Amino acid sequence: MTSARPAPILPLALILTVLMTAWWALLGRADLAALRLPEPDDMVRLAQIRDWIDGQGFGDLVQARLGPPGGTPMHWSRLPDIVPALIVRLLSPLMGPARAEIAAVIFWPELLFFLDLLLAGALATRLGGERTAAPAVALAALAFPAVALFAPGRIDHHGLQVVLVEAMVLALLDRRSFLAGAAAGASLLVGVETVPVIAAAMLWVAGLWIGDRRRVGGFGLGLVAAALAGFALLRPEVWPADRCDGFTPPLFAAMLIGGGAWLMLGGLTPRLPDRRWRIGAAAAVAALALAAIWLAAPACLASPYGPADPLVAQAWPDQVGEYGGLLQQPLGRALAFLGLPLIALGVAGVFVVRAAERRPEWLLLGAIIVVAIATSIVQLRVAWFAAAFAAPVAAQWLERVHGRGVALLTAAWLLSAGLVWQTLGAATGPRPDAAAASCTSRETLAALGRLDTGTFAAPMKLSAYLIGRTQHRALAGPYHRNVQGNRALAEFFRSAPDEARYQANLWTIDYVALCPTATGGLPPPLVKPGGLAAHLLGGAAPDWLEPVSLIGSDLLVWRVRAIAAPGLQP
């Protein structure tokens, strides 16, 4: 196998990183200057970083301005906060906190983008040699939807997860099993979205162990080391034992059990020269590990997000604030997310079935793409991993068609460019709703920031922007742990105006906001005939709500008038 030479792809990755980051920053310069970030999660992540810098404990992940009084413990990891927080702390004395935050939200995704491009080039080299590295870097820079995770402002944790999974796969191909296990464990400490692709990689490792007694003890040791490091350094103060939605006791136990299983197989290797015995040992150890996880961490095998509230599940199905599954998406979005992965899957399939190309490397990347595409049926965002690994796979196709005619090569490049599929998806999908976009525009957020600080009952996407851009509180938000606040918001908007008045007092709501759209930015089940949301959208506000005019915004806002027994608490 040709050894990797990072030097030739390093300049290309650096140039593409700088140019594309500069272009994205130029396009979004007004929003970046106002610290209006691309996604709700980015805004709440920024709020979490600010809270930490302002004195909140490293292990205290409670978002005090979300949910009922007392706040909501987030399921996020502190790990993705470290670099942007460090940038803000270092640059604030030189340029002020606001400019330091702007620098942080640009540089952190840019750094991850650079690493993503380098890893794509290295993976392509392992598959097909050094000549495929440069095309892989170029395709990785176009690999939508994965590349969208590295745009300026995208400080949420998914970009870091993609880079860690790529590092895991590269380490596996280089037979650095300890680093692979450590990278897999680190990705789990960041979030459990990586479980499907890590499971696919583990099956591949098990297959090699059965086939040629590949060393696997290092993988287990790396996984255990990551779990213990997380326990020592990243364990949050709120550590629920009934959830597996982040680094919780069940996930910690599952990581230790999984790492121990690999260590057990590694110890058995010298004693099992016969393949049939290795198959039996692998099956027995896997069964024991699953049984142990079922006993010690049942949440990780059942519902990792915990029990769903029926009303919240009706209003916001498939977990609050997520994309949802493939079958729930408009055709345009599904095409944009899965166009490139499906092309790469076809390429990988052709290479795998050819006897000359039937190498373990192809089986690993093909398995990851298959699992990511299959999992996207349940949760579309897992397609990010499929797109990331599609770039080094598609680069092999470009190398094979090189020299066979300009038309064929051009077609291969276009089909392998994820941004082309994004453009096709945008052309075939519904047009962006300008009224919905105005709900979280920088003008709207600036106007809301000028209001006296209070608690908002507002659509969830707006709530996240309120937390990240203003000092207001939000009753609900797109986070599944905020069960009490999310249910309260659903009941509030569904209730008749007189009942909603009592709930406004119960939950100390100061403002009510709705987007200037047909449903006010709420899920249709919350716009119940006769309910408060229906009254407000119909122009029939009750007398206990006072309209608030926002300069430069069409957002519908009302201030709750003082009512009897204002001191009531839920």
XYZ file of C-alpha atoms in Angstrom:
570
model
C 0.000 0.000 0.000
C 1.321 3.410 -0.907
C 2.314 5.386 2.148
C 0.671 8.694 2.898
C 2.424 11.938 2.053
C 0.459 14.790 3.604
C 2.659 17.538 2.141
C 1.132 17.619 -1.391
C -2.429 17.926 -0.100
C -1.647 20.298 2.757
C -1.360 23.453 0.606
C -4.503 22.552 -1.349
C -6.481 21.920 1.846
C -5.249 25.178 3.344
C -6.061 27.226 0.241
C -9.554 25.747 -0.083
C -10.208 26.239 3.626
C -9.204 29.903 3.554
C -10.955 30.729 0.281
C -14.237 29.003 1.124
C -14.318 30.340 4.666
C -13.673 33.853 3.352
C -16.434 33.448 0.759
C -18.937 32.148 3.309
C -17.993 34.928 5.732
C -18.452 37.521 3.004
C -21.903 36.188 2.127
C -22.983 36.151 5.766
C -21.017 39.148 6.992
C -24.059 41.060 8.274
C -25.333 38.116 10.316
C -21.852 37.294 11.604
C -21.274 40.893 12.651
C -24.515 40.722 14.625
C -23.618 37.238 15.963
C -26.742 35.814 14.394
C -25.480 32.270 13.697
C -26.821 29.820 11.079
C -28.667 27.293 13.297
C -30.530 27.363 16.632
C -28.028 24.932 18.176
C -25.185 27.293 17.282
C -26.916 30.110 19.141
C -27.502 28.093 22.298
C -23.947 26.747 22.106
C -22.722 30.355 22.045
C -24.839 31.081 25.115
C -23.334 28.045 26.872
C -19.815 29.268 26.072
C -20.606 32.741 27.382
C -22.069 31.319 30.578
C -18.927 29.250 31.145
C -16.644 32.233 30.527
C -18.797 34.316 32.886
C -18.240 31.882 35.734
C -20.548 28.900 35.284
C -18.850 25.672 36.338
C -17.155 23.489 33.723
C -19.444 20.597 34.653
C -22.544 22.767 35.029
C -24.381 22.401 31.712
C -27.711 23.779 32.915
C -29.054 26.442 30.566
C -30.617 28.768 33.133
C -32.594 30.751 30.545
C -34.374 27.754 29.043
C -37.464 26.074 30.416
C -39.146 26.521 33.785
C -37.483 28.445 36.639
C -34.233 26.699 37.470
C -33.326 26.044 33.849
C -32.760 22.902 31.796
C -29.724 20.580 31.997
C -28.419 20.201 28.450
C -27.322 16.829 27.117
C -24.383 18.417 25.336
C -20.706 17.851 26.052
C -18.393 20.612 27.188
C -15.683 19.281 24.849
C -16.731 21.333 21.754
C -16.803 24.494 23.910
C -13.123 24.395 24.815
C -11.489 25.818 21.670
C -13.987 28.647 20.978
C -13.990 29.602 24.671
C -10.185 29.711 24.640
C -10.229 31.962 21.568
C -12.689 34.346 23.219
C -10.649 34.488 26.430
C -7.393 35.144 24.579
C -8.730 37.761 22.168
C -11.151 39.661 24.406
C -8.424 41.847 25.997
C -7.189 42.763 22.513
C -10.410 43.423 20.596
C -13.289 43.280 23.044
C -15.699 40.393 23.789
C -17.988 40.911 20.781
C -15.206 40.877 18.180
C -13.507 37.997 19.986
C -16.731 35.979 19.720
C -16.938 36.754 16.006
C -13.368 35.534 15.576
C -14.149 32.364 17.531
C -17.261 31.441 15.553
C -15.280 31.852 12.309
C -11.991 30.199 13.277
C -13.310 27.078 15.076
C -15.366 25.758 12.115
C -12.507 26.767 9.807
C -10.034 24.668 11.789
C -12.379 21.663 11.686
C -12.885 22.194 7.937
C -9.127 22.110 7.380
C -8.835 18.858 9.344
C -11.775 17.386 7.419
C -10.087 18.101 4.092
C -6.776 16.626 5.236
C -8.481 13.484 6.506
C -10.427 13.086 3.256
C -7.174 13.247 1.301
C -5.499 10.742 3.610
C -8.415 8.306 3.349
C -8.383 8.554 -0.448
C -4.660 7.783 -0.428
C -5.313 4.595 1.532
C -7.942 3.565 -0.998
C -6.246 4.352 -4.279
C -2.858 5.981 -3.870
C -1.553 9.519 -3.775
C -3.039 10.573 -7.118
C -6.538 10.378 -5.654
C -5.750 12.588 -2.649
C -6.100 15.980 -4.365
C -9.476 15.135 -6.005
C -10.700 13.863 -2.634
C -9.763 17.144 -0.960
C -11.589 19.085 -3.662
C -14.680 16.863 -3.412
C -14.643 17.112 0.388
C -14.803 20.891 0.036
C -18.009 20.412 -2.011
C -19.472 17.489 -0.033
C -22.873 18.783 0.995
C -24.401 18.296 3.531
C -21.208 17.569 5.500
C -19.457 20.717 4.288
C -22.283 22.867 5.695
C -21.115 21.897 9.183
C -17.920 23.934 8.688
C -19.388 27.258 7.571
C -18.615 30.307 9.759
C -20.875 30.301 12.782
C -21.392 26.529 12.839
C -19.967 26.033 16.319
C -22.279 23.186 17.279
C -20.727 19.768 17.881
C -21.540 17.929 14.656
C -18.487 19.149 12.721
C -16.227 17.872 15.490
C -18.032 14.523 15.403
C -17.422 14.129 11.664
C -13.702 14.857 12.086
C -13.360 12.391 14.979
C -15.093 9.606 13.033
C -12.856 10.266 10.026
C -9.835 10.078 12.338
C -11.122 6.766 13.708
C -11.455 5.262 10.232
C -8.024 6.498 9.153
C -6.466 4.995 12.288
C -8.179 1.674 11.582
C -6.803 1.617 8.045
C -3.328 2.399 9.419
C -3.661 -0.368 12.027
C -3.371 2.091 14.892
C -6.065 0.439 16.930
C -5.531 2.392 20.158
C -5.934 5.733 18.354
C -8.994 4.368 16.565
C -10.597 3.336 19.854
C -9.728 6.672 21.464
C -11.198 8.633 18.525
C -14.356 6.516 18.606
C -14.672 7.095 22.337
C -14.090 10.842 21.978
C -16.835 11.053 19.369
C -19.219 9.336 21.779
C -18.266 11.804 24.508
C -19.338 14.576 22.131
C -22.663 12.958 21.193
C -24.357 9.649 20.528
C -25.135 10.434 16.891
C -21.958 8.581 15.934
C -23.157 5.235 17.348
C -24.387 3.776 13.997
C -21.149 4.445 12.102
C -18.991 3.299 15.020
C -21.034 0.085 15.157
C -20.349 -0.447 11.438
C -16.623 0.052 12.025
C -16.704 -2.405 14.938
C -18.298 -5.068 12.746
C -15.520 -4.523 10.217
C -12.872 -4.879 12.937
C -14.537 -8.073 14.163
C -14.513 -9.464 10.627
C -10.792 -8.847 10.279
C -10.123 -10.394 13.672
C -12.004 -13.506 12.617
C -10.269 -13.600 9.239
C -6.631 -12.919 10.057
C -6.451 -12.357 13.824
C -6.062 -8.589 13.467
C -5.048 -7.053 16.782
C -8.116 -5.624 18.531
C -6.992 -5.163 22.119
C -5.710 -1.664 21.363
C -9.151 -0.604 20.125
C -10.706 -1.712 23.390
C -7.980 -0.003 25.400
C -8.529 3.259 23.511
C -12.285 3.073 24.084
C -11.827 2.444 27.803
C -9.250 5.252 28.049
C -11.666 7.700 26.416
C -14.465 6.624 28.776
C -12.274 7.077 31.854
C -11.007 10.444 30.613
C -14.598 11.562 30.081
C -15.530 10.400 33.574
C -12.616 12.292 35.098
C -12.798 15.483 33.051
C -16.135 15.864 31.247
C -18.726 14.372 33.581
C -21.530 16.947 33.988
C -23.029 17.819 37.350
C -26.468 16.686 36.153
C -25.776 13.075 35.141
C -29.101 11.256 34.647
C -29.037 7.492 34.928
C -32.220 6.988 32.885
C -30.932 8.491 29.619
C -28.307 7.641 27.018
C -28.584 10.918 25.095
C -25.050 12.081 25.849
C -22.261 11.225 28.241
C -24.448 9.739 30.972
C -23.939 6.792 33.363
C -25.496 4.335 30.854
C -23.205 5.473 28.038
C -20.182 5.383 30.357
C -21.064 1.806 31.331
C -21.648 0.807 27.712
C -18.264 2.213 26.677
C -16.487 0.314 29.455
C -18.299 -2.912 28.562
C -17.591 -2.478 24.866
C -13.935 -1.739 25.483
C -13.693 -4.712 27.828
C -15.159 -6.984 25.152
C -12.457 -5.967 22.685
C -9.785 -6.485 25.321
C -11.186 -9.963 25.953
C -11.023 -10.830 22.260
C -7.494 -9.482 22.116
C -6.479 -11.717 24.995
C -8.058 -14.760 23.334
C -6.281 -14.238 20.014
C -3.169 -16.403 20.676
C -5.362 -19.267 21.910
C -7.679 -19.377 18.885
C -5.698 -20.307 15.765
C -8.768 -21.884 14.133
C -11.189 -19.520 12.398
C -14.239 -21.495 13.494
C -13.269 -21.024 17.116
C -12.800 -17.305 16.517
C -16.286 -17.038 15.035
C -17.710 -18.742 18.095
C -15.652 -16.590 20.457
C -16.710 -13.372 18.714
C -20.370 -14.384 18.882
C -20.103 -15.375 22.551
C -18.287 -12.203 23.604
C -20.738 -10.020 21.641
C -23.678 -11.756 23.313
C -22.126 -11.293 26.745
C -21.421 -7.616 26.040
C -24.995 -6.986 24.872
C -26.382 -8.770 27.909
C -24.157 -6.712 30.199
C -25.232 -3.478 28.489
C -28.886 -4.528 28.797
C -28.421 -5.016 32.539
C -26.162 -2.041 33.262
C -27.310 0.460 30.624
C -30.770 -0.486 29.318
C -31.421 3.095 28.169
C -28.741 2.705 25.488
C -30.609 -0.246 23.944
C -34.124 1.121 24.426
C -34.947 4.823 24.070
C -31.780 6.865 24.604
C -33.689 10.154 24.788
C -35.939 8.925 27.584
C -39.723 8.626 27.627
C -41.548 11.074 25.385
C -44.372 13.239 26.654
C -47.475 12.408 24.564
C -48.419 16.038 23.914
C -44.849 17.046 23.052
C -44.517 14.006 20.781
C -47.731 14.970 19.002
C -46.594 18.542 18.430
C -42.903 17.865 17.726
C -42.519 14.223 16.604
C -39.173 12.439 16.233
C -37.427 14.416 18.966
C -37.746 18.125 19.408
C -35.881 20.289 16.967
C -34.277 17.574 14.808
C -34.589 17.033 11.074
C -36.679 13.907 11.404
C -36.431 10.893 9.130
C -35.943 10.718 5.388
C -39.556 9.841 4.642
C -40.739 13.023 6.361
C -38.642 15.331 4.182
C -39.585 17.256 1.056
C -38.179 15.702 -2.089
C -35.721 18.569 -2.552
C -34.135 18.155 0.871
C -33.883 14.382 0.509
C -32.191 14.827 -2.880
C -29.740 17.378 -1.487
C -28.794 15.211 1.491
C -28.566 11.818 -0.208
C -27.541 12.546 -3.808
C -23.805 12.406 -3.163
C -23.921 9.467 -0.684
C -25.912 7.368 -3.156
C -23.383 8.056 -5.909
C -20.564 7.074 -3.567
C -22.448 3.952 -2.518
C -22.706 2.899 -6.160
C -18.992 3.502 -6.677
C -18.100 1.552 -3.532
C -20.354 -1.306 -4.603
C -18.634 -1.599 -7.975
C -15.188 -1.605 -6.380
C -16.169 -4.125 -3.698
C -17.542 -6.700 -6.149
C -14.497 -6.542 -8.380
C -12.043 -9.232 -7.357
C -9.060 -6.946 -8.004
C -10.476 -4.271 -5.720
C -11.910 -6.473 -2.977
C -9.854 -5.039 -0.167
C -10.795 -4.429 3.479
C -10.527 -0.655 2.994
C -13.403 -0.646 0.536
C -15.556 -2.808 2.777
C -15.072 -0.405 5.704
C -15.972 2.797 3.865
C -18.780 1.092 1.986
C -20.243 -0.252 5.241
C -20.134 3.184 6.865
C -21.903 4.801 3.916
C -24.551 2.050 3.854
C -25.218 2.367 7.584
C -25.349 6.173 7.434
C -27.815 6.127 4.537
C -29.969 3.490 6.247
C -29.962 5.411 9.534
C -31.002 8.585 7.715
C -34.405 6.961 7.204
C -34.881 7.501 10.943
C -32.734 10.629 11.373
C -31.697 12.532 8.255
C -28.733 14.269 9.854
C -26.725 11.005 9.941
C -26.336 11.599 6.182
C -23.581 14.043 7.185
C -21.294 11.078 7.816
C -22.219 9.453 4.511
C -21.364 12.655 2.626
C -18.048 13.053 4.442
C -16.908 9.544 3.467
C -18.350 9.900 -0.021
C -15.557 12.304 -1.024
C -12.596 9.866 -0.801
C -14.712 7.131 -2.383
C -15.845 9.265 -5.321
C -12.259 10.407 -5.873
C -11.399 6.843 -6.886
C -14.022 7.026 -9.617
C -12.556 10.284 -10.933
C -9.146 8.665 -11.097
C -10.512 5.712 -13.104
C -12.331 7.869 -15.675
C -9.422 10.259 -16.069
C -8.243 10.151 -19.669
C -11.467 8.601 -21.002
C -12.858 11.794 -22.447
C -13.764 15.258 -21.217
C -17.503 14.579 -21.229
C -17.255 11.516 -18.991
C -14.824 13.220 -16.605
C -17.032 16.316 -16.379
C -20.098 14.204 -15.665
C -18.218 12.307 -12.959
C -17.131 15.554 -11.294
C -20.647 16.996 -11.375
C -22.231 13.828 -9.969
C -19.574 13.681 -7.234
C -19.974 17.298 -6.134
C -22.363 17.524 -3.206
C -23.066 21.219 -3.779
C -24.489 20.286 -7.201
C -26.976 18.005 -5.468
C -27.756 20.794 -3.014
C -28.490 23.123 -5.930
C -30.749 20.527 -7.566
C -32.534 19.986 -4.266
C -33.094 23.701 -3.814
C -34.441 23.977 -7.366
C -36.920 21.122 -6.888
C -37.890 21.900 -3.297
C -40.155 24.588 -1.852
C -38.841 28.119 -1.919
C -37.617 29.615 1.351
C -40.338 31.349 3.308
C -39.279 34.977 3.716
C -41.830 35.538 6.473
C -40.514 32.558 8.435
C -36.936 33.772 7.964
C -37.868 37.218 9.308
C -38.893 35.556 12.584
C -35.220 35.147 13.553
C -33.642 37.888 11.442
C -30.939 40.056 12.952
C -33.331 43.051 12.840
C -35.921 41.100 14.813
C -33.380 39.929 17.365
C -31.970 43.431 17.775
C -35.473 44.790 18.398
C -36.245 42.037 20.901
C -32.972 42.775 22.675
C -34.192 46.299 23.373
C -37.211 45.071 25.339
C -37.103 44.743 29.107
C -35.738 41.318 29.999
C -38.426 38.683 30.495
C -39.618 35.171 29.726
C -40.981 34.431 26.245
C -43.561 31.909 25.125
C -42.458 31.651 21.509
C -41.846 29.147 18.694
C -38.902 26.901 19.471
C -36.550 28.133 16.768
C -37.054 31.726 17.882
C -36.525 30.636 21.483
C -33.046 29.348 20.699
C -32.123 32.639 19.046
C -33.510 34.585 21.993
C -31.226 32.666 24.351
C -28.158 33.161 22.158
C -28.706 36.761 21.062
C -30.542 38.452 23.945
C -30.823 38.248 27.724
C -34.412 36.959 27.606
C -35.560 33.560 28.871
C -37.558 31.083 26.796
C -40.154 28.695 28.176
C -39.629 26.115 25.413
C -36.767 25.175 23.131
C -35.768 22.504 20.600
C -34.220 20.241 23.245
C -35.763 17.010 24.456
C -34.670 17.360 28.078
C -36.860 20.434 28.480
C -39.947 18.247 28.810
C -41.696 20.442 31.364
C -41.173 23.706 29.480
C -42.036 22.244 26.082
C -45.251 20.730 27.405
C -46.112 24.007 29.105
C -45.707 25.868 25.804
C -47.917 23.337 23.995
C -50.648 23.610 26.638
C -50.371 27.401 26.704
C -50.994 27.906 22.985
C -53.674 25.189 22.791
C -55.647 26.477 25.768
C -58.570 28.879 25.592
C -57.512 32.479 26.322
C -58.843 32.486 29.900
C -57.011 29.259 30.755
C -53.878 30.529 28.985
C -53.985 33.611 31.215
C -53.691 31.407 34.287
C -50.811 29.490 32.696
C -49.017 32.732 31.831
C -49.070 33.588 35.521
C -48.132 30.045 36.553
C -45.042 29.986 34.336
C -44.153 33.690 34.844
C -44.471 34.435 31.117
C -43.755 38.082 30.270
C -44.044 38.045 26.477
C -45.854 36.034 23.828
C -44.405 35.940 20.297
C -45.506 34.391 17.018
C -43.897 34.446 13.600
C -45.717 36.273 10.785
C -46.735 33.007 9.082
C -49.927 30.976 8.762
C -49.208 28.937 11.888
C -47.119 31.540 13.671
C -44.061 29.299 13.511
C -45.841 26.681 15.638
C -46.574 23.072 14.686
C -50.162 22.816 13.353
C -51.354 20.721 16.354
C -50.767 23.756 18.579
C -53.003 26.020 16.484
C -56.135 24.454 17.899
C -59.493 26.072 17.053
C -60.527 28.149 20.019
C -57.031 28.072 21.480
C -54.858 31.076 22.242
C -52.651 30.655 19.149
C -55.695 30.575 16.857
C -57.114 33.706 18.523
C -53.842 35.604 18.188
C -53.302 34.634 14.553
C -56.893 35.630 13.837
C -56.315 39.091 15.292
C -58.390 38.506 18.433
C -55.892 39.059 21.223
C -57.358 38.818 24.744
C -57.323 41.945 26.935
C -54.548 40.575 29.155
C -52.104 40.780 26.244
C -50.781 44.174 25.159
C -49.409 44.440 21.596
C -45.744 45.408 21.312
C -44.481 47.129 18.180
C -41.000 46.159 16.997
C -39.135 48.582 14.761
C -37.906 46.859 11.593
C -39.655 43.538 12.276
C -42.973 41.881 11.454
C -42.774 39.564 14.459
C -46.029 39.437 16.426
C -45.303 40.245 20.068
C -47.546 40.859 23.059
C -46.642 41.815 26.607
C -48.512 40.032 29.394
C -50.324 42.572 31.567
C -50.029 42.265 35.334
C -52.665 39.880 36.682
C -53.801 38.636 40.045
C -51.474 36.629 42.278
C -48.323 37.422 40.311
C -46.186 35.508 42.769
C -47.527 32.073 41.882
C -44.840 29.599 40.884
C -45.257 26.245 39.108
